[in-house]
């Protein structure tokens, strides 16, 4: 049956399998000689490659500001790509959950799962993230198969101590690879799952990670035969803070460099924004929060958001890509600044590849706007202070 599906897909694309020579009518014995699942995998591989050259051509256009492909969202939506989470317990039983909410930014996609029937978290052993593309078959959507690509697998047994932040209802726990778990404060049961995926090779990872797994080879700096002691130079960094509703802050700086004598404890410091020169794009809004919601409840976690960091080298190749939740905390020492009014805050992030230190100025709440209300005779009736335009 799967061979017939594969034959039909190849015929529709006007392709001939020259390696096996089976397109022109193989006998039953030659078909059954293949290992179990061979023709099913070949069929899904063929279907997942439909219009591959077309979407790869669209992804070649890069946004000069963010350094990422410009049409990632359009390509994913045109291919009807979705994402699923599969959790496995100690007995090997697996539960699958479809995405509950999705939103895009210029450098990442924000995925949310807010189911109410999560298995007990203390019984779970692993969490798997799949990219799913439905197969164009003429059958009801509930029975339509989909091509799944395993993007990441995280072991849940063990200690995870990277608590991000919490409110009165939930607390967040970041477990790596862009996956954040939300737990109820009352009882500690799993409430929701947040996944933040960087758009670097996101289409390929969502469709073909199982077929062509990408090895995590170490990235080395380009050799400079003119001045080998100069170190890293010509790098560009783009930082974006966002939540599910809007971009909170964005900043981009090019021509970053690091001399060899500046290397300390294995870190290569790249100063993106210095206090002396500043950056016009680095404005932080006062209301920083991370919205969350399930099928029955919703809320906001204050002073918490998602950070997207992209660093690419002088050859315009991504050097380091980060998507993770971060917490905005008050700085230990307030730095006096006559150029801006507000409170100094810091954002810290660190993983096995590097660390990020951000110092920003969060504006204070502005003074209320005073509206004078007059009656019909022109006499002052009352004074109405308005702090927010929504109060109008």
Coordinates of C-alpha atoms in Angstrom, one line a residue:
X1 CA 0.0 0.0 0.0
X2 CA 2.8 2.5 0.9
X3 CA 4.6 1.6 -2.3
X4 CA 1.5 2.6 -4.2
X5 CA 1.4 5.9 -2.4
X6 CA 5.0 6.5 -3.1
X7 CA 4.6 5.6 -6.8
X8 CA 1.7 8.0 -7.1
X9 CA 3.7 10.8 -5.5
X10 CA 6.6 10.2 -7.8
X11 CA 4.4 10.1 -10.8
X12 CA 2.7 13.4 -9.8
X13 CA 6.2 15.0 -9.6
X14 CA 7.3 13.4 -12.8
X15 CA 10.3 11.7 -11.1
X16 CA 11.9 8.4 -11.8
X17 CA 13.7 6.4 -9.1
X18 CA 16.9 5.4 -11.0
X19 CA 18.5 3.7 -8.0
X20 CA 15.9 1.1 -7.5
X21 CA 14.3 1.0 -10.9
X22 CA 11.0 0.1 -9.4
X23 CA 8.8 2.9 -10.7
X24 CA 7.9 1.0 -13.9
X25 CA 6.2 -1.9 -12.1
X26 CA 8.3 -4.1 -9.8
X27 CA 7.1 -7.5 -8.8
X28 CA 5.7 -8.3 -5.4
X29 CA 8.9 -10.1 -4.3
X30 CA 11.2 -7.1 -4.9
X31 CA 8.8 -4.8 -3.0
X32 CA 8.6 -7.1 0.0
X33 CA 12.4 -7.5 0.1
X34 CA 12.7 -4.0 1.5
X35 CA 12.8 -3.6 5.3
X36 CA 9.7 -2.9 7.2
X37 CA 8.6 0.7 6.9
X38 CA 10.9 1.4 3.9
X39 CA 8.2 2.5 1.5
X40 CA 6.3 4.4 4.1
X41 CA 9.5 6.5 4.9
X42 CA 10.2 6.9 1.2
X43 CA 6.6 8.2 0.6
X44 CA 6.8 10.7 3.4
X45 CA 10.3 11.8 2.3
X46 CA 9.0 12.4 -1.2
X47 CA 5.9 14.3 0.0
X48 CA 7.9 16.4 2.4
X49 CA 10.1 17.5 -0.4
X50 CA 7.3 18.9 -2.5
X51 CA 8.2 22.3 -3.9
X52 CA 11.5 22.1 -1.9
X53 CA 13.4 24.2 -4.4
X54 CA 10.6 26.8 -4.3
X55 CA 10.7 27.4 -0.5
X56 CA 14.5 27.1 -0.4
X57 CA 14.7 29.8 -3.0
X58 CA 12.4 32.1 -0.9
X59 CA 14.5 31.5 2.2
X60 CA 17.6 32.8 0.5
X61 CA 16.4 36.3 0.9
X62 CA 17.8 37.6 4.2
X63 CA 16.6 40.5 6.3
X64 CA 19.7 42.8 6.5
X65 CA 18.6 44.0 10.0
X66 CA 17.9 40.7 11.8
X67 CA 20.2 38.5 9.7
X68 CA 17.5 35.8 9.3
X69 CA 15.5 34.7 6.3
X70 CA 12.7 37.2 5.5
X71 CA 10.0 34.7 4.6
X72 CA 10.3 32.0 7.3
X73 CA 6.8 32.6 8.6
X74 CA 5.2 32.7 5.1
X75 CA 7.0 29.4 4.1
X76 CA 5.9 27.6 7.3
X77 CA 2.3 28.7 6.9
X78 CA 2.2 27.8 3.2
X79 CA 3.4 24.3 4.1
X80 CA 0.8 24.1 6.9
X81 CA 3.6 23.2 9.4
X82 CA 2.6 22.7 13.0
X83 CA 4.4 21.4 16.1
X84 CA 3.5 18.7 18.6
X85 CA 4.8 17.7 22.0
X86 CA 5.0 14.1 23.1
X87 CA 5.7 13.2 26.7
X88 CA 6.6 9.7 27.9
X89 CA 6.2 8.2 31.4
X90 CA 8.2 5.5 33.1
X91 CA 6.1 2.7 31.7
X92 CA 6.6 3.9 28.1
X93 CA 3.2 5.3 27.6
X94 CA 3.2 8.4 25.4
X95 CA 0.8 11.3 25.2
X96 CA 0.8 13.7 22.3
X97 CA -0.5 17.3 22.5
X98 CA -1.0 19.8 19.6
X99 CA 0.0 23.4 19.8
X100 CA -2.4 25.8 21.5
X101 CA -1.1 29.1 20.4
X102 CA 1.6 30.4 18.0
X103 CA 3.1 33.8 17.3
X104 CA 6.1 35.0 15.2
X105 CA 8.8 37.6 15.7
X106 CA 11.6 38.5 13.3
X107 CA 14.0 35.9 14.7
X108 CA 11.9 33.3 16.6
X109 CA 8.6 31.5 16.8
X110 CA 6.7 31.3 20.1
X111 CA 4.7 28.1 20.7
X112 CA 2.3 27.5 23.6
X113 CA 0.6 24.3 24.9
X114 CA -2.1 25.0 27.5
X115 CA -3.9 21.6 27.9
X116 CA -5.6 20.6 31.1
X117 CA -5.0 16.9 30.9
X118 CA -1.2 16.7 31.4
X119 CA 0.0 13.4 32.9
X120 CA 1.6 13.8 36.4
X121 CA 4.9 15.4 36.0
X122 CA 6.8 13.2 38.5
X123 CA 6.0 10.2 36.3
X124 CA 7.3 11.7 33.1
X125 CA 10.8 10.7 31.8
X126 CA 11.2 12.6 28.5
X127 CA 9.7 15.3 26.4
X128 CA 10.0 15.3 22.6
X129 CA 9.2 18.2 20.2
X130 CA 8.1 17.4 16.6
X131 CA 7.6 19.5 13.5
X132 CA 4.5 18.2 11.7
X133 CA 3.5 18.7 8.1
X134 CA 0.2 17.1 7.0
X135 CA 0.2 14.9 3.9
X136 CA -2.0 16.1 1.0
X137 CA -4.3 13.1 1.0
X138 CA -8.0 13.2 0.3
X139 CA -9.3 12.0 3.6
X140 CA -10.8 13.6 6.7
X141 CA -8.4 15.8 8.7
X142 CA -8.8 13.6 11.8
X143 CA -7.4 10.6 9.9
X144 CA -4.9 12.4 7.7
X145 CA -1.3 11.3 8.4
X146 CA 1.5 13.8 8.9
X147 CA 5.2 13.8 8.4
X148 CA 6.9 14.2 11.8
X149 CA 10.4 15.5 12.3
X150 CA 12.0 15.0 15.7
X151 CA 13.5 18.4 16.6
X152 CA 14.6 17.8 20.2
X153 CA 14.3 15.3 23.0
X154 CA 14.8 16.4 26.7
X155 CA 15.2 14.1 29.6
X156 CA 12.9 15.1 32.5
X157 CA 14.4 12.9 35.2
X158 CA 16.9 14.8 37.3
X159 CA 17.2 18.2 39.0
X160 CA 16.2 21.3 37.0
X161 CA 17.0 24.4 39.1
X162 CA 16.7 27.1 36.5
X163 CA 13.6 28.7 37.9
X164 CA 12.8 31.8 35.9
X165 CA 10.0 33.7 37.7
X166 CA 6.5 33.2 39.1
X167 CA 3.3 34.9 39.9
X168 CA 0.5 34.0 42.3
X169 CA -0.7 31.1 40.1
X170 CA 2.2 29.6 38.3
X171 CA 6.0 29.3 38.3
X172 CA 8.3 28.8 35.3
X173 CA 11.1 26.3 34.9
X174 CA 13.5 26.5 31.9
X175 CA 14.8 23.0 30.9
X176 CA 16.9 24.0 27.9
X177 CA 16.6 23.8 24.1
X178 CA 14.0 26.7 24.2
X179 CA 11.5 24.7 26.3
X180 CA 10.0 26.3 29.4
X181 CA 7.5 24.5 31.7
X182 CA 4.8 26.2 33.8
X183 CA 3.7 24.6 37.0
X184 CA 0.7 25.5 39.2
X185 CA 1.7 27.0 42.6
X186 CA -1.0 25.0 44.3
X187 CA 0.0 21.3 44.0
X188 CA 2.9 21.7 41.5
X189 CA 1.1 20.0 38.6
X190 CA 2.2 20.8 35.0
X191 CA 0.0 23.7 33.7
X192 CA 1.5 24.6 30.3
X193 CA 4.6 24.3 28.1
X194 CA 6.2 27.2 26.2
X195 CA 8.7 26.6 23.3
X196 CA 10.7 29.4 21.8
X197 CA 12.4 28.4 18.5
X198 CA 15.0 30.4 16.6
X199 CA 14.3 30.9 12.9
X200 CA 17.8 29.9 11.9
X201 CA 17.2 26.8 9.7
X202 CA 13.8 26.5 11.3
X203 CA 12.1 25.2 8.2
X204 CA 14.7 22.5 7.6
X205 CA 14.6 21.4 11.3
X206 CA 10.8 21.3 11.3
X207 CA 10.6 19.2 8.1
X208 CA 13.8 17.2 7.8
X209 CA 15.5 16.9 11.2
X210 CA 14.8 13.1 11.3
X211 CA 16.0 12.5 7.8
X212 CA 19.1 14.7 7.9
X213 CA 20.1 15.2 11.5
X214 CA 22.4 18.1 12.0
X215 CA 25.5 17.5 14.1
X216 CA 26.5 20.1 16.5
X217 CA 29.9 20.8 15.1
X218 CA 32.0 23.4 16.8
X219 CA 32.0 26.8 15.1
X220 CA 35.4 28.3 14.6
X221 CA 36.4 31.8 13.8
X222 CA 37.5 32.7 10.3
X223 CA 41.3 32.8 9.8
X224 CA 42.7 36.3 9.2
X225 CA 45.9 36.1 7.2
X226 CA 46.4 39.9 7.3
X227 CA 46.5 40.3 11.1
X228 CA 46.2 37.0 12.9
X229 CA 46.6 38.7 16.3
X230 CA 43.6 40.9 15.7
X231 CA 41.2 38.1 16.8
X232 CA 37.5 38.1 16.0
X233 CA 36.3 41.0 13.9
X234 CA 33.4 41.9 11.5
X235 CA 30.8 40.3 13.7
X236 CA 27.2 41.5 14.1
X237 CA 24.7 41.0 16.9
X238 CA 20.9 41.4 17.0
X239 CA 19.1 41.2 20.4
X240 CA 15.3 41.1 20.6
X241 CA 13.1 41.0 23.7
X242 CA 9.5 40.0 23.1
X243 CA 6.4 38.2 24.4
X244 CA 3.4 36.8 22.7
X245 CA 1.9 40.3 22.0
X246 CA 4.7 42.6 20.9
X247 CA 8.5 43.2 20.6
X248 CA 9.6 44.9 23.9
X249 CA 13.1 46.0 22.7
X250 CA 15.4 45.4 19.8
X251 CA 19.0 46.4 19.2
X252 CA 21.5 45.7 16.5
X253 CA 25.2 46.5 16.3
X254 CA 27.7 45.6 13.6
X255 CA 31.5 45.6 13.3
X256 CA 32.0 43.9 16.6
X257 CA 35.5 42.7 17.4
X258 CA 37.6 41.1 20.1
X259 CA 41.4 41.1 20.4
X260 CA 43.3 38.1 21.6
X261 CA 44.5 39.8 24.8
X262 CA 40.8 40.4 25.7
X263 CA 40.1 36.6 25.9
X264 CA 39.4 35.7 29.6
X265 CA 38.3 32.4 31.1
X266 CA 37.4 31.0 27.7
X267 CA 35.1 33.9 26.9
X268 CA 35.4 36.2 23.9
X269 CA 33.8 39.5 24.9
X270 CA 31.9 41.3 22.1
X271 CA 30.6 44.7 23.3
X272 CA 27.3 45.3 21.5
X273 CA 26.2 48.6 23.1
X274 CA 28.6 50.6 25.1
X275 CA 27.5 53.2 27.6
X276 CA 29.5 55.8 25.8
X277 CA 28.0 55.6 22.4
X278 CA 24.6 54.2 23.3
X279 CA 22.0 52.9 20.9
X280 CA 18.8 54.6 19.7
X281 CA 17.0 51.3 19.3
X282 CA 17.6 50.1 22.8
X283 CA 14.4 51.4 24.4
X284 CA 12.7 49.3 27.1
X285 CA 9.0 49.8 27.8
X286 CA 8.0 50.0 31.4
X287 CA 5.4 47.2 31.3
X288 CA 7.4 44.1 30.7
X289 CA 5.4 40.9 31.2
X290 CA 5.0 37.4 29.8
X291 CA 1.3 36.4 29.2
X292 CA 0.3 32.8 29.7
X293 CA -3.0 31.0 29.4
X294 CA -4.6 27.6 29.5
X295 CA -8.0 26.3 28.5
X296 CA -9.5 27.7 31.7
X297 CA -7.2 30.4 33.2
X298 CA -4.8 33.1 32.0
X299 CA -2.4 35.5 33.6
X300 CA 0.8 37.6 33.3
X301 CA 4.2 37.2 34.8
X302 CA 5.8 40.6 35.4
X303 CA 9.4 41.4 34.6
X304 CA 9.8 38.2 32.5
X305 CA 10.1 37.9 28.7
X306 CA 11.8 36.0 25.9
X307 CA 15.2 36.9 24.6
X308 CA 16.3 36.2 21.0
X309 CA 20.0 36.7 20.3
X310 CA 21.7 36.2 16.9
X311 CA 25.4 36.7 16.3
X312 CA 26.8 36.2 12.8
X313 CA 30.3 36.5 11.5
X314 CA 31.7 38.6 8.7
X315 CA 30.7 35.9 6.2
X316 CA 27.0 36.5 7.3
X317 CA 26.8 33.0 8.8
X318 CA 25.0 32.5 12.1
X319 CA 27.7 32.1 14.8
X320 CA 25.5 31.8 18.0
X321 CA 21.7 31.7 18.2
X322 CA 19.8 31.9 21.5
X323 CA 16.1 31.7 22.4
X324 CA 15.4 31.5 26.1
X325 CA 13.2 33.2 28.8
X326 CA 15.0 35.9 30.9
X327 CA 14.1 37.8 34.0
X328 CA 14.6 41.6 34.4
X329 CA 16.0 42.5 37.8
X330 CA 17.0 45.7 39.4
X331 CA 20.7 46.5 39.1
X332 CA 22.8 46.3 42.2
X333 CA 24.2 49.8 41.7
X334 CA 22.3 52.6 40.1
X335 CA 24.4 54.5 37.5
X336 CA 23.6 58.2 37.3
X337 CA 22.7 59.2 33.7
X338 CA 21.7 62.7 32.6
X339 CA 20.5 61.5 29.2
X340 CA 17.6 59.3 30.4
X341 CA 15.4 59.0 33.4
X342 CA 14.5 55.6 34.8
X343 CA 15.6 52.6 36.8
X344 CA 18.7 50.6 35.9
X345 CA 17.9 46.9 35.3
X346 CA 20.0 43.9 34.2
X347 CA 19.3 40.7 32.2
X348 CA 21.6 37.7 32.6
X349 CA 21.7 34.5 30.6
X350 CA 24.3 31.8 30.4
X351 CA 24.6 28.3 28.7
X352 CA 27.3 26.0 27.6
X353 CA 28.3 28.2 24.6
X354 CA 28.3 31.6 26.1
X355 CA 26.7 34.2 28.3
X356 CA 24.8 37.5 27.8
X357 CA 24.9 40.5 30.1
X358 CA 22.5 43.3 29.3
X359 CA 22.2 46.6 31.3
X360 CA 19.2 48.7 30.4
X361 CA 17.3 51.6 31.7
X362 CA 13.6 51.0 32.4
X363 CA 11.5 54.1 32.3
X364 CA 9.6 55.1 35.4
X365 CA 5.8 55.5 35.2
X366 CA 5.1 58.9 33.8
X367 CA 3.1 61.5 35.7
X368 CA -0.7 61.3 35.2
X369 CA -2.3 63.5 32.5
X370 CA -4.7 66.0 34.1
X371 CA -7.9 66.8 32.2
X372 CA -10.1 69.8 33.2
X373 CA -13.8 69.1 32.8
X374 CA -16.1 72.1 32.3
X375 CA -19.9 72.3 32.4
X376 CA -22.1 74.0 29.8
X377 CA -21.7 77.5 31.4
X378 CA -17.9 77.3 31.1
X379 CA -17.4 76.8 34.8
X380 CA -14.8 74.3 36.1
X381 CA -16.7 71.1 37.1
X382 CA -13.9 68.7 38.3
X383 CA -10.4 67.6 37.6
X384 CA -9.9 64.1 36.2
X385 CA -6.3 62.5 36.4
X386 CA -5.8 59.8 33.7
X387 CA -2.8 57.5 33.9
X388 CA -3.8 55.3 31.0
X389 CA -5.7 56.1 27.8
X390 CA -7.9 53.0 28.4
X391 CA -9.5 54.9 31.3
X392 CA -11.0 57.3 28.8

